[in-house]
Coordinates of C-alpha atoms in Angstrom, one line a residue:
X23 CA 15.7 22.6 19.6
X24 CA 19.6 22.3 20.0
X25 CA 19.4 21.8 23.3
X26 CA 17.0 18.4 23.0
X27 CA 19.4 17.1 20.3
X28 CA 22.1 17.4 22.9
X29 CA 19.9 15.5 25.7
X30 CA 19.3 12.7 23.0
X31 CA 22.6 12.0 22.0
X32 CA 23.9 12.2 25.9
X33 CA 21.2 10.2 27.7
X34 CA 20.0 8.2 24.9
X35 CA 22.9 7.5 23.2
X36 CA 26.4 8.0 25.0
X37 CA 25.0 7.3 28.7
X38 CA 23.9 3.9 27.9
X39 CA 27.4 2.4 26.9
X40 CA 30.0 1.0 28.9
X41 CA 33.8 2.3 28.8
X42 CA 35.1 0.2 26.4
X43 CA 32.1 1.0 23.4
X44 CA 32.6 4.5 24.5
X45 CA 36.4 4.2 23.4
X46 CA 35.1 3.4 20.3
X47 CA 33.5 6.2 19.6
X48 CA 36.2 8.6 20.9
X49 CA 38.9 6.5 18.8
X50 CA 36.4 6.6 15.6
X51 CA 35.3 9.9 15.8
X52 CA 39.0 11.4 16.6
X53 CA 39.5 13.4 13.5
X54 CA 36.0 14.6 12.9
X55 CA 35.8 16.1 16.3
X56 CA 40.0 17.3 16.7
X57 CA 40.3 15.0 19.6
X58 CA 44.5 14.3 20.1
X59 CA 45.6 11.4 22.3
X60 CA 45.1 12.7 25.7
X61 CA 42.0 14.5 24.8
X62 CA 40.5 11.1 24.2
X63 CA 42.0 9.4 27.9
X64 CA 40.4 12.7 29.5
X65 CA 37.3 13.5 28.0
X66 CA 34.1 12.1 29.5
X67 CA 30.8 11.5 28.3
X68 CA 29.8 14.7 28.7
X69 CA 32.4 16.7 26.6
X70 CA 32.2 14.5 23.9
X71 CA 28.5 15.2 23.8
X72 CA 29.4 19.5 24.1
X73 CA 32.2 18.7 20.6
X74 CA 29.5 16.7 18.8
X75 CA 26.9 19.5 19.5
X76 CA 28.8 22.2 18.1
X77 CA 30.7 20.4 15.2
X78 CA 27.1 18.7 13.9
X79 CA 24.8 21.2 14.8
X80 CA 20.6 20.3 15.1
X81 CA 20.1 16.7 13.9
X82 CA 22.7 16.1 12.3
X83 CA 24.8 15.0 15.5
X84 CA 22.0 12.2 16.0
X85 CA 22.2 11.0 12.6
X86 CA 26.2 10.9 12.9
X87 CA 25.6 8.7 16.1
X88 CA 23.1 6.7 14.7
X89 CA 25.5 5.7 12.1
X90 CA 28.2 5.1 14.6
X91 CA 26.2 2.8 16.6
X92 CA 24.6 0.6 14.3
X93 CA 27.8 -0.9 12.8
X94 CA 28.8 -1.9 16.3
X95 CA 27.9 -4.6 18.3
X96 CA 25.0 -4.7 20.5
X97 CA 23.9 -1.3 19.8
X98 CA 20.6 -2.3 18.3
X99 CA 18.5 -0.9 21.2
X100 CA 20.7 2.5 21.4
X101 CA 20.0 3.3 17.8
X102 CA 16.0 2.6 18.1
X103 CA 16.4 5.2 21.0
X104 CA 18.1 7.9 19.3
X105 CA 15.6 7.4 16.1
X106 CA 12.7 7.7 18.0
X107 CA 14.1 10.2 19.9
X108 CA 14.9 12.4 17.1
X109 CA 11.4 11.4 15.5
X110 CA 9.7 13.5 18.6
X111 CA 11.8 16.3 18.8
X112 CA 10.8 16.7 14.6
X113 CA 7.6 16.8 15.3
X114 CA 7.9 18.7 18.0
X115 CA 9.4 21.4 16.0
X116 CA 7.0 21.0 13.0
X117 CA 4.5 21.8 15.2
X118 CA 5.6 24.6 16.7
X119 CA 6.3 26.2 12.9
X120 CA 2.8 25.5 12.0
X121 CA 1.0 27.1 14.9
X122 CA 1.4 30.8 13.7
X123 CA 0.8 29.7 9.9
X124 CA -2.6 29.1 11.5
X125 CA -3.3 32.6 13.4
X126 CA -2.1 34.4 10.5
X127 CA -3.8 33.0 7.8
X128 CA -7.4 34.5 8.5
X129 CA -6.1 38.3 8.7
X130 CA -3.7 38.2 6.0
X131 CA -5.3 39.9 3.3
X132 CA -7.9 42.7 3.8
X133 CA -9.1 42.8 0.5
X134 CA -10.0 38.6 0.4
X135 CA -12.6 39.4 3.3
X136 CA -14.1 42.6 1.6
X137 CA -14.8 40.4 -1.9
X138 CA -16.0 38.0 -0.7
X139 CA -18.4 40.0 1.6
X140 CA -19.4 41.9 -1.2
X141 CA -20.1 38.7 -3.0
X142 CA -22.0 37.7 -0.2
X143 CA -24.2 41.1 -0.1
X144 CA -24.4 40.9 -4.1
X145 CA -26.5 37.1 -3.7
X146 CA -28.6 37.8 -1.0
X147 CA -29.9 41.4 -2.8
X148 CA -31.2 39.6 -5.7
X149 CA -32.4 36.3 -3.4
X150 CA -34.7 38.8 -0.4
X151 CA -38.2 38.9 -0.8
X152 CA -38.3 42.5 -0.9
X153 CA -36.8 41.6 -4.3
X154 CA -39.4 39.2 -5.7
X155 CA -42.1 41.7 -5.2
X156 CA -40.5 44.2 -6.7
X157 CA -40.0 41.7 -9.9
X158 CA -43.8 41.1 -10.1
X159 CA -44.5 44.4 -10.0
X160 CA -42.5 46.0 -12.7
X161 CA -44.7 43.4 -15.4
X162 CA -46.8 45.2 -17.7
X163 CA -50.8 46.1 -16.8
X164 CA -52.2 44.2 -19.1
X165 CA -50.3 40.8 -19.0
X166 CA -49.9 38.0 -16.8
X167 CA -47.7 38.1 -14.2
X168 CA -45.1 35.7 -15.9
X169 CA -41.4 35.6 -13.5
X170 CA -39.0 33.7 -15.5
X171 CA -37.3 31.8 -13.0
X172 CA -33.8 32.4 -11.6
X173 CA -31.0 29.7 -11.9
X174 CA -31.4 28.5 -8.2
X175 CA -35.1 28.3 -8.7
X176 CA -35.4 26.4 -11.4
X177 CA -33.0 23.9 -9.6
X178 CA -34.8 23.3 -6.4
X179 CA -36.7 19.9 -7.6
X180 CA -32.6 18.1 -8.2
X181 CA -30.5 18.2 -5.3
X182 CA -27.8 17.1 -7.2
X183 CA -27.9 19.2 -9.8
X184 CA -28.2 22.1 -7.4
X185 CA -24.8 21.3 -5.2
X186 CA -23.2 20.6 -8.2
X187 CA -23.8 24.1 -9.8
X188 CA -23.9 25.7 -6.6
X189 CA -20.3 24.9 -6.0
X190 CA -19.3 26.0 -9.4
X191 CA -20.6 29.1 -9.2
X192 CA -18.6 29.9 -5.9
X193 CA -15.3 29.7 -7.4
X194 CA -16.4 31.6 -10.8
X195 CA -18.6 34.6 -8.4
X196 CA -17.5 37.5 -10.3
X197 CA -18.2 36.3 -13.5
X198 CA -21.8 36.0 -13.2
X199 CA -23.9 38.9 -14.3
X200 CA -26.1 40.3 -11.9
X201 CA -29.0 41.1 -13.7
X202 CA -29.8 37.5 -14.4
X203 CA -32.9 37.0 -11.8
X204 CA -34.9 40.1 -13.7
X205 CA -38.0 39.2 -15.6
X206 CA -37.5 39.9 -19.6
X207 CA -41.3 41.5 -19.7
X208 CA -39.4 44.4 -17.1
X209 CA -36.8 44.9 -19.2
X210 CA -38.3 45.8 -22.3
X211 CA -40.2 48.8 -20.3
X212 CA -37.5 51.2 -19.9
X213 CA -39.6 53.1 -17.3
X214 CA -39.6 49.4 -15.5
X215 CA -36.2 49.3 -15.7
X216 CA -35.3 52.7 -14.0
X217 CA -38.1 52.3 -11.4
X218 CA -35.7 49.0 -10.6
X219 CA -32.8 50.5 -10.7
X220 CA -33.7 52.8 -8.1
X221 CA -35.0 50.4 -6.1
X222 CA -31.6 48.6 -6.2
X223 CA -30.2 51.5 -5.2
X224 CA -32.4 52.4 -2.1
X225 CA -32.0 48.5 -1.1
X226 CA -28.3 49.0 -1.4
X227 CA -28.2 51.7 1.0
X228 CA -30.4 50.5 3.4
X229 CA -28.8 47.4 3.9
X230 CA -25.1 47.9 3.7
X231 CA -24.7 48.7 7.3
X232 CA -26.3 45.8 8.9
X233 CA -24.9 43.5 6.0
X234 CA -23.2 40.3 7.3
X235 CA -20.0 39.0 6.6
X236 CA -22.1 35.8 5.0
X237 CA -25.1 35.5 3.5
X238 CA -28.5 35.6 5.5
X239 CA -29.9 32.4 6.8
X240 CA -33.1 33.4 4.5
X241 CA -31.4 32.6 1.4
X242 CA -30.6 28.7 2.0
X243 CA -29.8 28.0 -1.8
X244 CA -27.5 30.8 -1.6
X245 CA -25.0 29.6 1.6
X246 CA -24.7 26.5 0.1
X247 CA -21.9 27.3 -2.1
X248 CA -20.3 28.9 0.7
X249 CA -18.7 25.3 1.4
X250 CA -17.5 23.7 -1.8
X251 CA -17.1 20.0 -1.7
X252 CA -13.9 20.3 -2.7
X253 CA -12.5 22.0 0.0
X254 CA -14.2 19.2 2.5
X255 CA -10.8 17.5 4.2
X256 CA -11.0 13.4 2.7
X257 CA -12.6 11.1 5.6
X258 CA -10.2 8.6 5.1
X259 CA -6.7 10.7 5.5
X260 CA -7.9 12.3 9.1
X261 CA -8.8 8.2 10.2
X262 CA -5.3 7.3 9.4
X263 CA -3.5 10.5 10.6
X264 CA -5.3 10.0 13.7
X265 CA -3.9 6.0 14.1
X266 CA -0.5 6.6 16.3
X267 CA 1.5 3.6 16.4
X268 CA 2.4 1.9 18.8
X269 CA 5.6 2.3 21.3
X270 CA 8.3 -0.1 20.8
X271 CA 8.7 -2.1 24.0
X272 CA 12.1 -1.8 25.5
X273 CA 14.0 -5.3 25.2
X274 CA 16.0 -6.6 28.0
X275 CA 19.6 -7.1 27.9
X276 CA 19.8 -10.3 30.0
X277 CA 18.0 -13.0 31.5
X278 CA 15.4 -11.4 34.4
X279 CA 15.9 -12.6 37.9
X280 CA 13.4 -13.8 40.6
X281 CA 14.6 -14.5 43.9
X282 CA 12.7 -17.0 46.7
X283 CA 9.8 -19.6 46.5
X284 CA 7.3 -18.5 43.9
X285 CA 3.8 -19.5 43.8
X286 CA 3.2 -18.4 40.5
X287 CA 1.7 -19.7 38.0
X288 CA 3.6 -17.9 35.3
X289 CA 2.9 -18.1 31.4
X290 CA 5.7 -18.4 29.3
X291 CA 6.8 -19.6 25.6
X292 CA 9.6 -21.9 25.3
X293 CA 12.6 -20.9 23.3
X294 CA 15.1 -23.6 23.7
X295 CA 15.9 -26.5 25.9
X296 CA 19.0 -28.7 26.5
X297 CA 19.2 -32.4 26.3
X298 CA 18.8 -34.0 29.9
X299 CA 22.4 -35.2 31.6
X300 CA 23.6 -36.4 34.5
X301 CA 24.6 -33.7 36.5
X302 CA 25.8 -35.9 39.8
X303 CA 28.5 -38.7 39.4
X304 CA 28.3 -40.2 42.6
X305 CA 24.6 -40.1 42.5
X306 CA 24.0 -41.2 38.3
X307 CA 20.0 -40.9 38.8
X308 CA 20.4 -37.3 39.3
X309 CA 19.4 -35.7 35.7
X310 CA 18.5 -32.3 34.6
X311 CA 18.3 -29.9 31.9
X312 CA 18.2 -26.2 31.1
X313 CA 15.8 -24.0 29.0
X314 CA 15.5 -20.4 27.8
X315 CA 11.3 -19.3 28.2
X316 CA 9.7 -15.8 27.7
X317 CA 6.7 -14.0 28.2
X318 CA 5.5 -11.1 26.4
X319 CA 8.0 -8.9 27.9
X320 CA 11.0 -11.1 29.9
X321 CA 13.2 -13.9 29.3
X322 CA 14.5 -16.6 31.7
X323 CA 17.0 -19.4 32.5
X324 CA 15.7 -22.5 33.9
X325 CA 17.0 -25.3 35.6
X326 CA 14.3 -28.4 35.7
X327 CA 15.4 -31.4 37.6
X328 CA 12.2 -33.1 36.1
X329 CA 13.6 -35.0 33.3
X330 CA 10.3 -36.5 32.4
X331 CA 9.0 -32.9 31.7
X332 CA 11.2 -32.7 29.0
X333 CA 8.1 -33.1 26.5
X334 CA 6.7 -29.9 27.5
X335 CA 9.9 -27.9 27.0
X336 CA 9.7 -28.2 23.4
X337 CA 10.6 -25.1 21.2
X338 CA 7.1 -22.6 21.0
X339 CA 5.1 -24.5 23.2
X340 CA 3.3 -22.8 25.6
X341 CA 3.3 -23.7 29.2
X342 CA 2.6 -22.4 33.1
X343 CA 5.2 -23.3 35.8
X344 CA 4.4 -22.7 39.3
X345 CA 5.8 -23.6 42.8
X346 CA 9.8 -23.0 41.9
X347 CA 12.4 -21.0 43.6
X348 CA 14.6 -17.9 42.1
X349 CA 17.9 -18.5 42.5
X350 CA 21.4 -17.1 40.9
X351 CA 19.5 -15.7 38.0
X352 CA 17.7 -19.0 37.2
X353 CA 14.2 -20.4 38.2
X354 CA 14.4 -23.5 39.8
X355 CA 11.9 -26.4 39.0
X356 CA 11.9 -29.4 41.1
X357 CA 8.0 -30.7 41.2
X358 CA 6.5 -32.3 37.8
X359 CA 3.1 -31.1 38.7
X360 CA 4.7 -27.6 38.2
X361 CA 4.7 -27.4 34.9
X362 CA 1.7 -27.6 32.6
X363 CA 0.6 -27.0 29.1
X364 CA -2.0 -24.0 28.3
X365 CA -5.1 -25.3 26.1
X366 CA -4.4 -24.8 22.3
X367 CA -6.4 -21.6 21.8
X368 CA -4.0 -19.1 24.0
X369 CA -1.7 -17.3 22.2
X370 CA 1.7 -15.4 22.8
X371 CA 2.8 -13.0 20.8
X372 CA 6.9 -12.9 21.9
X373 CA 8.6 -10.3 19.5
X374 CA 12.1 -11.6 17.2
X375 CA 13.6 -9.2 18.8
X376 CA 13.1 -10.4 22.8
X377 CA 13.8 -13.9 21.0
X378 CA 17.0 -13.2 19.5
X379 CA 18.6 -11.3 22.6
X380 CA 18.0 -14.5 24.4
X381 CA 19.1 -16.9 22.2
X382 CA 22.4 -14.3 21.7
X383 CA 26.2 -15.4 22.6
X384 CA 28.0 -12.3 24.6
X385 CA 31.3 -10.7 23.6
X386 CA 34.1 -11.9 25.4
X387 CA 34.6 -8.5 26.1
X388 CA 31.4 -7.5 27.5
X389 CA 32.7 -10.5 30.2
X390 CA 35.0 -8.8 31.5
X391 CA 32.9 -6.3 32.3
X392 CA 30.8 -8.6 34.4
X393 CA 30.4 -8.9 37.8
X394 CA 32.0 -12.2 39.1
X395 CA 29.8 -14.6 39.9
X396 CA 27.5 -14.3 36.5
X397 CA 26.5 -16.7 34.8
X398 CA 26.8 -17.4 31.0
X399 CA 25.3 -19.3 28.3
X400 CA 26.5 -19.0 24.7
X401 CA 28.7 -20.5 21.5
X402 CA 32.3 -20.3 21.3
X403 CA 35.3 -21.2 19.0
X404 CA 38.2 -22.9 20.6
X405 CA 42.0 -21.2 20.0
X406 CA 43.7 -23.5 22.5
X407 CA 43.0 -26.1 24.4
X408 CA 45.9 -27.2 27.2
X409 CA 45.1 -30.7 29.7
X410 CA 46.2 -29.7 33.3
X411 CA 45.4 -33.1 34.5
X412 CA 43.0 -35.8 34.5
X413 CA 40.2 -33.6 36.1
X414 CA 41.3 -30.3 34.4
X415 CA 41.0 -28.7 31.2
X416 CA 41.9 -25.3 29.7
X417 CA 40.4 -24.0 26.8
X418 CA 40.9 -20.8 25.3
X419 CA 38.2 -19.2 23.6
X420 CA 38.2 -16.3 21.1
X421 CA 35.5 -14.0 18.9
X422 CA 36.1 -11.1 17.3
X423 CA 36.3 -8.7 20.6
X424 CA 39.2 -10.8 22.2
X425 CA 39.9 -14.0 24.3
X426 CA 39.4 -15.7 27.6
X427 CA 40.0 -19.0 29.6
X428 CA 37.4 -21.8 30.4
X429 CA 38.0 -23.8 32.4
X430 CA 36.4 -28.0 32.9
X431 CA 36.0 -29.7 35.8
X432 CA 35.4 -33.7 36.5
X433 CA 32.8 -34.8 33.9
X434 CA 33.3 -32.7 31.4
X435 CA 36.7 -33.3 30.7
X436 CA 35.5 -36.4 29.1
X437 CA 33.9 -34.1 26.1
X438 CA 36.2 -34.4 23.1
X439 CA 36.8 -31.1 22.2
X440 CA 39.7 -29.8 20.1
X441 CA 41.5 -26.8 18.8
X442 CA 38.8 -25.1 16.3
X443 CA 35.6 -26.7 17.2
X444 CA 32.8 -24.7 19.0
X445 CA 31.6 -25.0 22.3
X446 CA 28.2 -24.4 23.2
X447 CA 28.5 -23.2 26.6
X448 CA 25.3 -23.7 29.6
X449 CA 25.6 -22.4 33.0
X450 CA 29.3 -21.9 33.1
X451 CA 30.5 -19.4 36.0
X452 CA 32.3 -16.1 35.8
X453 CA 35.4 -16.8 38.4
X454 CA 36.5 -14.6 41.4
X455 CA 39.5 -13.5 40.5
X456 CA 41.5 -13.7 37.3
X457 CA 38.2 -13.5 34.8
X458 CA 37.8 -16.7 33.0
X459 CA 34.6 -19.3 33.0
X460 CA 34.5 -22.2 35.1
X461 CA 32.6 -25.3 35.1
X462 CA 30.0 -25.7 38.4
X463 CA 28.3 -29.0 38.7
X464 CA 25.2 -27.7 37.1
X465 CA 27.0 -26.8 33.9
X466 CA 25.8 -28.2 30.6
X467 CA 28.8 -28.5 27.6
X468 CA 28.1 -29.3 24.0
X469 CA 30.6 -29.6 21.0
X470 CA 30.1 -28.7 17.5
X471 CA 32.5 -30.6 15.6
X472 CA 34.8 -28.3 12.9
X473 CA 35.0 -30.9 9.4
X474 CA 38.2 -31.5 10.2
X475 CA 38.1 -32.7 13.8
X476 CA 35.0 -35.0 13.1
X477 CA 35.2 -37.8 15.7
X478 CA 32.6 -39.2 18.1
X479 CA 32.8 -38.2 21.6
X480 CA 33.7 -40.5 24.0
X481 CA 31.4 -39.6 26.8
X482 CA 27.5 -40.8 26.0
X483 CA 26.3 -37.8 28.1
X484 CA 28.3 -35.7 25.8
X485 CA 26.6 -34.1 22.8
X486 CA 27.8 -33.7 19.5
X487 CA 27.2 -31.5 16.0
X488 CA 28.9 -30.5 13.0
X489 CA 29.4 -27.1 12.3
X490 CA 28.9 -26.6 8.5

């Protein structure tokens, strides 16, 4: 099982990230693995994953990545990976340790087969007919033919009673004396008595070699202890070991993307939707808005140039859009009629999970990463801000993974916006060639306000909040 370990943390765990997490976990797991400073510029995924393997052996090289990944960022995915990937290669291996337990087991011990066989041949001697006969018989001439009956006998009337005796007596066999099932009128003869004991013996002998390893189907009172309640496996255990649960569905990184006119119609929840704005200056009754939807399984980014749809995209609510175009990562709605609620009984069931990665701001350095042209929604905290002109602003934004340039365009310039607030960024562009954010004339800006920068903004299609 080495050898699947190795695959997990490979193509489950280091395959996944991009070059700048993977520097991470060469620079974090220097010492442990006796990496020196050119070892980490030169070693690839692969040799990292060949030092882990043999300075954690087995599991323990998951568990060490598993611990790695979840205190950084966006890892959440790769870390439900590598656990459920270590879950099957457990069981895996339990299995394979149990199988011979199984084929040993039942010709382990000789002398556990001959007992109980002989226990076996003991009950169904005193239980044949052959036997009852000879009982009646050995009663003296001149009485009545009175057979005191055996324990089993006198039990057949209470079912009950009878299984619950029946499986005592199979765990306490030997300790049972096996002259119980004689008649006391045979034993007080003592010329009775030898004529049975020599019957015993001649029934002994001829039946020892076609004696089965269980006792005859004749004697039904007698296999009936042969299965002790006890050692009955519980329903309820083997109902719930047998419920698997189910897979954890794999949740997308980024908004899915549709390309064309579709027809549709396409069920989705709504997450999130913008305020409508005016989008076109020289033409004021252009207005639009953007909103985040999901199904089941995918989120999206939609632009709707219907503003009077506006009370359909309201946070949960449940709606089918049809006719609308895929383009640049964003569905495109343009007709009212294309949008319309679901009746009140149809559920979704959209996991936190899906929910959270689309409502999620990206790492300044993940954008760097990007390919130009991309798109990106998310919250930011201003470090800088610097007025190029009238129609241009520079802002320089900043989280804990570094900083990059946005730049503002026309309309938006008008935002107030100042050195620590937040922006909450819609639709903004990943440029060309130095990588910074742009403004396009479908972008959407929003400010929220730091306490001590509190002032109204001095645009009405601005927005404003307050951060706390």
């Amino acid at each position: 099982m080495e050898g699947e370990y190795k695959k997990i943390i490979l193509l489950k765990g280091l395959e996944p990230i991009n070059d700048y997490q993977f520097s991470i976990v060469k620079s974090v797991l220097a010492r442990d693995l006796g990496l020196t400073a050119n070892m980490q510029k030169e070693y690839n995924k692969v040799k990292i994953a060949d030092l882990m393997e043999k300075k954690f052996p087995g599991v323990a090289c998951v568990n060490k990545l598993i611990d790695l990944f979840k205190e950084m960022q966006d890892c959440e995915d790769i870390v439900i990976n590598l656990r459920n990937g270590k879950r099957k290669v457990m069981r895996q291996s339990r299995g394979k340790e149990t199988i011979p337990m199984k084929k040993i087991k039942p010709g382990a011990s000789s002398t556990e087969e001959s007992t109980s066989t002989a226990d076996g041949a003991s009950g169904s001697v005193h239980d044949t007919p052959e036997s009852k006969k000879q009982k009646s018989k050995t009663t003296p001439k001149g009485g009545k033919k009175k057979v005191q009956p055996t324990q089993q006998q006198s039990q057949l009337p209470e079912p009950s009673a009878t299984s619950t005796q029946s499986s005592g007596s199979s765990l306490q066999g030997p300790q049972q004396p096996p002259a119980t099932p004689c008649s006391s009128g045979s034993t007080k003869n003592g010329r009775g008595a030898d004529e049975l004991k020599d019957t015993f013996k001649r029934m002994s002998i001829s039946l020892e070699p076609a004696q089965p390893p269980r006792p005859p189907r004749s004697s039904g009172l007698a296999a009936q202890p042969c299965v002790p309640s006890s050692h009955l496996p519980a329903a309820a255990p083997a109902s719930l070991a047998s419920v698997k649960k189910p897979r954890l569905k794999a949740i997308p990184r980024e908004a899915a993307r549709e390309e064309g006119v579709q027809k549709g119609p396409k069920k989705v929840m709504v997450l999130k939707a913008t305020e409508p704005f005016v989008y076109d200056t020289v033409e004021p009754g252009k207005k639009m808005f953007h909103a985040t939807v999901a199904t089941e399984s995918q989120f999206f980014q939609v632009k709707v140039f219907q503003v009077n749809l506006k009370e359909k995209f309201v946070s949960k609510n449940i709606i089918t859009i049809s006719d609308y175009v895929g383009r640049n990562g964003f569905l495109e709605v343009y007709d009212a009629s294309s949008v319309s609620e679901v009746s009140a009984d149809q559920k979704m069931e959209v996991s936190s999970g899906l929910i959270q990665k689309a409502n999620a701001t990206p790492k300044i350095r993940d954008l760097y990463l990007q390919k130009p042209g991309t798109f990106v929604n998310g919250i930011y905290e201003v470090h800088k801000k610097n007025v190029l002109n009238e129609q241009i602003i520079s802002y320089e934004i900043q989280d804990n993974t570094g900083k990059m340039e946005v730049w503002v365009y026309g309309r938006l310039t008008e935002v107030d916006c100042e050195e620590g607030d937040k922006l909450r960024l819609t639709c903004f562009e990943l440029s060309d060639n130095v990588k910074k954010l742009r403004s396009v004339i479908h972008s959407f800006m929003k400010v929220i306000k730091s306490r001590k920068n509190k002032k109204q903004p001095l645009d009405p299609d601005s927005h404003m909040e307050t951060s706390p």
